[in-house]
Tab-separated table of C-alpha atoms and ligand atoms in Angstrom:
chain	number	residue	atom	x	y	z
M	284	MET	CA	18.589	-10.128	13.972
M	285	GLY	CA	20.768	-8.851	10.742
M	286	GLY	CA	20.753	-10.711	8.244
M	287	LYS	CA	19.163	-10.297	4.669
M	288	THR	CA	16.115	-12.891	4.289
M	289	ASN	CA	14.900	-14.380	1.102
M	290	PHE	CA	11.610	-14.694	0.728
M	291	LYS	CA	9.074	-16.595	-2.136
M	292	LYS	CA	7.185	-14.584	-4.316
M	293	THR	CA	3.808	-15.662	-3.017
M	294	ASP	CA	0.554	-15.220	-5.458
M	295	THR	CA	-1.355	-14.122	-1.997
M	296	GLY	CA	-3.212	-11.270	-3.909
M	297	LYS	CA	-5.284	-13.616	-5.391
M	298	THR	CA	-9.027	-13.623	-3.519
M	299	GLU	CA	-10.752	-16.590	-3.876
M	300	VAL	CA	-9.822	-17.764	-0.365
M	301	ILE	CA	-12.107	-15.937	2.633
M	302	LYS	CA	-13.505	-17.736	5.096
M	303	ALA	CA	-14.324	-14.920	7.088
M	304	GLU	CA	-17.363	-16.313	9.318
M	305	ILE	CA	-18.790	-13.569	10.940
M	306	LYS	CA	-19.719	-13.472	14.302
M	307	GLU	CA	-22.199	-11.203	15.810
M	308	ALA	CA	-20.422	-8.278	17.368
M	309	ASP	CA	-21.213	-7.373	20.229
M	310	PRO	CA	-21.875	-2.974	19.872
M	311	GLU	CA	-21.358	-2.493	24.028
M	312	GLU	CA	-18.512	-4.191	24.114
M	313	ASP	CA	-15.621	-2.339	22.696
M	314	LYS	CA	-16.801	0.655	23.944
M	315	THR	CA	-14.269	2.034	26.438
M	316	LYS	CA	-11.528	0.001	24.144
M	317	PHE	CA	-7.724	1.478	24.127
M	318	ARG	CA	-7.660	2.155	20.143
M	319	SER	CA	-3.610	1.747	18.593
M	320	ALA	CA	-2.187	2.534	15.207
M	321	VAL	CA	0.436	1.115	13.460
M	322	VAL	CA	2.067	3.895	10.605
M	323	LEU	CA	4.282	2.104	8.784
M	324	ALA	CA	7.359	3.896	7.963
M	325	GLY	CA	10.006	1.377	7.512
M	326	GLY	CA	10.207	1.020	4.012
M	327	ARG	CA	13.371	2.333	1.244
M	328	GLY	CA	10.723	4.132	-1.147
M	329	ARG	CA	13.448	2.319	-3.566
M	330	ARG	CA	10.085	3.868	-6.454
M	331	MET	CA	10.963	7.317	-5.623
M	332	GLY	CA	14.609	7.386	-5.336
M	333	THR	CA	15.353	6.176	-2.008
M	334	VAL	CA	13.631	8.680	-0.184
M	335	GLU	CA	11.213	8.949	3.534
M	336	LYS	CA	8.122	8.792	1.947
M	337	ALA	CA	6.553	10.021	5.588
M	338	LEU	CA	8.536	12.806	4.972
M	339	LEU	CA	6.978	14.338	2.171
M	340	GLU	CA	5.877	17.131	2.734
M	341	PHE	CA	3.151	19.307	0.073
M	342	GLU	CA	1.473	22.449	1.187
M	343	GLY	CA	3.431	22.807	4.619
M	344	LYS	CA	3.313	19.626	6.549
M	345	THR	CA	4.484	16.177	6.520
M	346	ILE	CA	2.695	13.197	5.662
M	347	ILE	CA	3.451	11.605	8.838
M	348	GLU	CA	2.058	15.238	10.333
M	349	ARG	CA	-1.555	14.812	8.595
M	350	LEU	CA	-1.283	11.229	9.694
M	351	LEU	CA	-0.717	11.574	13.305
M	352	GLU	CA	-3.537	14.811	12.969
M	353	SER	CA	-5.616	11.996	12.106
M	354	LEU	CA	-5.136	8.792	13.888
M	355	PHE	CA	-4.973	10.819	17.379
M	356	ARG	CA	-8.678	11.509	16.798
M	357	VAL	CA	-9.454	7.645	17.150
M	358	VAL	CA	-6.715	6.392	18.293
M	359	ASP	CA	-4.815	6.271	22.171
M	360	GLU	CA	-1.104	5.354	20.927
M	361	VAL	CA	0.584	5.747	18.050
M	362	ILE	CA	3.313	3.195	17.123
M	363	ILE	CA	6.012	4.359	14.322
M	364	SER	CA	6.875	1.438	12.560
M	365	PHE	CA	10.915	2.227	11.906
M	366	ARG	CA	12.899	-0.669	10.215
M	367	ASP	CA	16.415	0.443	12.559
M	368	LYS	CA	16.837	3.741	15.450
M	369	LYS	CA	18.939	5.514	12.918
M	370	GLN	CA	15.721	6.026	11.052
M	371	GLU	CA	14.038	7.113	14.170
M	372	GLU	CA	16.144	10.352	14.152
M	373	LYS	CA	15.763	11.658	11.193
M	374	PHE	CA	11.881	12.069	12.119
M	375	ARG	CA	12.681	12.852	15.962
M	376	SER	CA	12.313	17.015	14.991
M	377	VAL	CA	8.255	16.055	14.012
M	378	ILE	CA	7.377	13.580	16.481
M	379	GLU	CA	8.230	16.750	18.727
M	380	LYS	CA	5.252	18.410	18.020
M	381	PHE	CA	2.965	15.761	19.322
M	382	SER	CA	3.983	15.649	22.629
M	383	ALA	CA	0.909	15.151	24.114
M	384	HIS	CA	-0.013	11.767	22.787
M	385	GLU	CA	1.391	8.466	22.838
M	386	ILE	CA	4.072	8.062	20.141
M	387	ARG	CA	5.821	5.022	20.344
M	388	PHE	CA	7.786	3.212	18.118
M	389	CYS	CA	9.643	-0.092	16.687
M	390	PHE	CA	11.693	-1.451	14.393
M	391	ASP	CA	11.801	-4.654	12.870
M	392	THR	CA	14.451	-7.964	13.556
M	393	LEU	CA	14.086	-9.202	9.967
M	394	GLU	CA	15.711	-6.687	7.597
M	395	ASP	CA	14.346	-5.988	4.256
M	396	ALA	CA	11.347	-7.854	4.919
M	397	GLY	CA	9.073	-5.731	4.041
M	398	PRO	CA	5.537	-4.103	5.518
M	399	LEU	CA	4.149	-7.645	6.981
M	400	GLU	CA	7.569	-7.177	9.564
M	401	GLY	CA	6.592	-3.587	10.023
M	402	ILE	CA	2.940	-5.112	10.883
M	403	ARG	CA	4.966	-7.737	13.177
M	404	ALA	CA	6.994	-5.397	15.265
M	405	GLY	CA	3.871	-3.281	15.138
M	406	LEU	CA	1.477	-5.249	16.952
M	407	LEU	CA	4.074	-6.819	19.354
M	408	GLU	CA	4.432	-3.053	20.540
M	409	SER	CA	0.835	-1.929	20.115
M	410	ARG	CA	-1.092	-1.981	23.912
M	411	ALA	CA	-4.217	-2.669	22.282
M	412	GLU	CA	-6.278	-5.717	21.015
M	413	TYR	CA	-7.129	-3.824	17.938
M	414	SER	CA	-4.800	-1.983	16.096
M	415	PHE	CA	-5.101	-0.164	13.066
M	416	VAL	CA	-2.621	-0.359	10.257
M	417	CYS	CA	-1.735	2.494	7.310
M	418	ALA	CA	1.042	3.067	5.009
M	419	GLY	CA	3.716	6.202	6.484
M	420	ASP	CA	2.529	7.646	2.010
M	421	MET	CA	-0.866	7.895	2.348
M	422	PRO	CA	-1.566	11.419	3.827
M	423	PHE	CA	-5.486	11.493	3.544
M	424	VAL	CA	-5.920	8.722	5.872
M	425	ASP	CA	-9.932	9.693	7.454
M	426	SER	CA	-10.673	9.493	10.799
M	427	ARG	CA	-13.882	8.300	10.143
M	428	VAL	CA	-13.500	5.660	7.613
M	429	VAL	CA	-10.526	3.993	10.583
M	430	TYR	CA	-12.919	4.279	13.318
M	431	LEU	CA	-15.776	2.607	11.358
M	432	LEU	CA	-12.863	-0.134	10.545
M	433	PHE	CA	-12.438	-0.432	15.055
M	434	GLU	CA	-16.039	-0.824	14.630
M	435	LYS	CA	-16.202	-3.800	11.985
M	436	ALA	CA	-13.195	-5.748	13.493
M	437	SER	CA	-14.471	-5.619	16.904
M	438	GLY	CA	-15.700	-8.966	17.911
M	439	HIS	CA	-13.834	-9.558	15.242
M	440	ASP	CA	-9.789	-10.888	13.931
M	441	ALA	CA	-9.206	-7.965	10.909
M	442	ALA	CA	-11.198	-5.838	9.214
M	443	LEU	CA	-10.350	-4.706	5.755
M	444	PRO	CA	-11.375	-3.025	2.624
M	445	LYS	CA	-12.910	-4.955	0.632
M	446	ARG	CA	-12.823	-3.084	-3.247
M	447	GLU	CA	-15.221	-3.795	-6.238
M	448	ASP	CA	-13.143	-4.897	-8.644
M	449	GLY	CA	-12.217	-7.529	-5.091
M	450	LYS	CA	-9.283	-6.543	-3.987
M	451	PHE	CA	-7.879	-6.003	-0.621
M	452	GLU	CA	-6.596	-2.851	1.551
M	453	PRO	CA	-4.378	-4.540	4.092
M	454	LEU	CA	-2.159	-1.235	4.827
M	455	HIS	CA	-5.150	0.387	5.177
M	456	ALA	CA	-6.798	-2.289	8.011
M	457	VAL	CA	-7.306	-3.142	11.619
M	458	TYR	CA	-5.895	-6.046	13.150
M	459	SER	CA	-6.216	-8.260	16.371
M	460	LYS	CA	-3.253	-9.434	17.886
M	461	LYS	CA	-4.006	-12.515	16.895
M	462	MET	CA	-2.941	-11.385	13.599
M	463	ILE	CA	0.747	-11.823	14.750
M	464	PRO	CA	1.432	-16.205	15.145
M	465	GLU	CA	-0.335	-15.724	12.013
M	466	ILE	CA	2.762	-13.420	10.504
M	467	GLU	CA	5.273	-15.288	12.338
M	468	LYS	CA	4.059	-18.824	10.245
M	469	ALA	CA	3.934	-16.815	7.132
M	470	PHE	CA	7.204	-16.102	8.336
M	471	GLU	CA	8.392	-19.838	8.608
M	472	ASN	CA	7.188	-20.743	4.772
M	473	GLY	CA	9.005	-17.774	3.491
M	474	ARG	CA	5.991	-16.145	2.982
M	475	CYS	CA	6.140	-11.919	3.207
M	476	SER	CA	2.140	-10.969	1.648
M	477	VAL	CA	-0.220	-8.823	4.538
M	478	LEU	CA	-2.107	-11.434	2.213
M	479	THR	CA	-1.085	-14.042	3.498
M	480	PRO	CA	-1.460	-14.380	7.339
M	481	VAL	CA	-4.982	-12.697	6.942
M	482	PHE	CA	-6.826	-15.195	5.348
M	483	GLU	CA	-5.462	-17.653	7.636
M	484	MET	CA	-7.012	-16.130	10.392
M	485	LYS	CA	-11.337	-17.285	10.484
M	486	TYR	CA	-12.871	-14.382	11.207
M	487	VAL	CA	-12.094	-11.523	9.331
M	488	VAL	CA	-14.691	-8.744	7.874
M	489	PHE	CA	-14.203	-7.637	4.830
M	490	VAL	CA	-16.079	-4.463	4.643
M	491	GLU	CA	-16.973	-3.142	0.706
M	492	VAL	CA	-15.695	0.349	-0.220
M	493	SER	CA	-19.260	1.121	-1.031
M	494	GLU	CA	-20.004	1.481	3.049
M	495	ILE	CA	-17.186	3.540	3.115
M	496	ARG	CA	-17.679	5.634	0.073
M	497	GLU	CA	-20.402	7.009	2.183
M	498	ILE	CA	-18.035	8.931	4.840
M	499	ASP	CA	-15.210	9.469	1.784
M	500	PRO	CA	-16.597	9.654	-1.797
M	501	GLU	CA	-13.361	9.025	-3.628
M	502	LEU	CA	-11.392	6.830	-1.385
M	503	ARG	CA	-9.217	9.038	-1.152
M	504	SER	CA	-8.398	7.942	2.694
M	505	PHE	CA	-6.309	4.656	0.349
M	506	ALA	CA	-4.543	7.437	-1.656
M	507	ASN	CA	-0.740	6.317	-1.217
M	508	ILE	CA	2.431	7.695	-2.999
M	509	ASN	CA	4.683	5.502	-4.691
M	510	THR	CA	6.214	6.956	-7.383
M	511	ALA	CA	7.024	11.134	-8.028
M	512	ASP	CA	3.991	11.210	-10.562
M	513	GLU	CA	1.929	9.474	-7.562
M	514	MET	CA	3.606	12.438	-5.664
M	515	GLN	CA	1.956	15.244	-7.974
M	516	ARG	CA	-1.732	13.266	-8.457
M	517	ILE	CA	-1.665	13.986	-4.822
M	518	ILE	CA	-0.875	17.947	-4.377
M	519	GLU	CA	-3.576	18.051	-7.274
M	520	LEU	CA	-5.839	16.644	-5.115
M	521	SER	CA	-5.411	18.569	-1.762
M	522	GLY	CA	-5.571	21.800	-4.139
M	523	LYS	CA	-9.126	19.521	-5.251
M	524	LYS	CA	-9.860	18.843	-1.771
M	525	GLU	CA	-9.072	22.961	-0.670
M	526	LYS	CA	-11.294	23.885	-3.045
M	527	SER	CA	-14.680	22.017	-2.745
M	528	LEU	CA	-14.104	22.837	1.070
M	529	ASN	CA	-14.349	26.836	-0.085
L	18	LIG	N1	8.702	-1.385	8.697
L	18	LIG	C1	8.977	-1.827	7.719
L	18	LIG	N2	7.939	-0.910	6.952
L	18	LIG	C2	8.356	-1.229	6.169
L	18	LIG	C3	9.178	-2.506	5.513
L	18	LIG	N3	8.898	-2.041	3.902
L	18	LIG	C4	8.093	-1.530	3.538
L	18	LIG	N4	7.978	-0.632	4.793
L	18	LIG	C5	6.543	0.525	4.725
L	18	LIG	O1	5.196	-0.126	4.138
L	18	LIG	C6	4.433	0.443	3.681
L	18	LIG	C7	3.559	0.238	2.060
L	18	LIG	O2	5.368	0.112	1.426
L	18	LIG	P1	6.085	0.735	-0.192
L	18	LIG	O3	4.996	0.842	-0.513
L	18	LIG	O4	6.181	-0.884	-0.592
L	18	LIG	O5	7.147	1.420	0.470
L	18	LIG	P2	8.337	1.539	0.130
L	18	LIG	O6	9.253	-0.148	1.115
L	18	LIG	O7	9.018	2.470	0.946
L	18	LIG	O8	9.094	1.660	-1.070
L	18	LIG	P3	10.038	0.717	-2.660
L	18	LIG	O9	11.113	0.915	-2.371
L	18	LIG	O10	9.654	2.258	-3.673
L	18	LIG	O11	8.710	-0.346	-2.443
L	18	LIG	C8	5.277	2.115	3.617
L	18	LIG	O12	4.480	2.607	4.486
L	18	LIG	C9	6.692	1.198	4.118
L	18	LIG	O13	7.156	2.611	4.497
L	18	LIG	C10	9.890	-2.265	5.822
L	18	LIG	O14	11.090	-3.516	5.036
L	18	LIG	N5	10.060	-2.335	7.555
L	19	LIG	MG1	8.058	-1.488	-0.910
């Protein structure tokens, strides 16, 4: 399908409808489970002047490399969610560096439908029941936080961080395959907010960021880059980290 799809603006950013019925997780259940990650890379980076944000580089390393290094500490395969094959070619040389790992690709069916379409394609391609989904413009994703989200999601439909101000981090979350039909329904209703299908699922775990702060005190994991100014801030943050490590 190549044609453009027009989606209505949704109001699903609001948080009043939360259907989190928590089931008892079985700690033995997922010890041997296959885990996937879906990295969303199919956006156009328009706010930065149309750039491939995942290929932005600082201190000699691209964001996608940083992400892959971190993710392969905790998942068995990574699926990179591209808009089309032409985009995949631009990433080939970076991805070759990870030939020892399982990296696969998926491509959008709906053009320019946003991250939710990338998630749909990624979850369809995923060989795991649970996939960690993140934006491809997040340089500091922390494998320990990803692991925590997998643990929280186990036996449930999804696990999303919830900030102190009540906002969620749907592009740094674990989703089960149950999200796929809910995404299809959202699109049928002209909705493209990632939170729309999330709120349709029954067993969603919202992980308070206070718990994540125990691992990642400044919540650097969620930092993402949308503008040139944010890129500058990320470079500064990175410098700070180097110092605190020494
Ligand atoms: N597969 C896929 N991924 C997308 C799509 N739109 C956005 N993304 C990804 O979703 C993540 C969050 O999106 P944004 O921060 O808006 O990134 P973007 O769309 O490239 O940037 P802008 O054009 O400035 O909005 C980024 O990692 C994007 O690459 C899409 O249509 N398909
Ligand atoms: Mg966008």
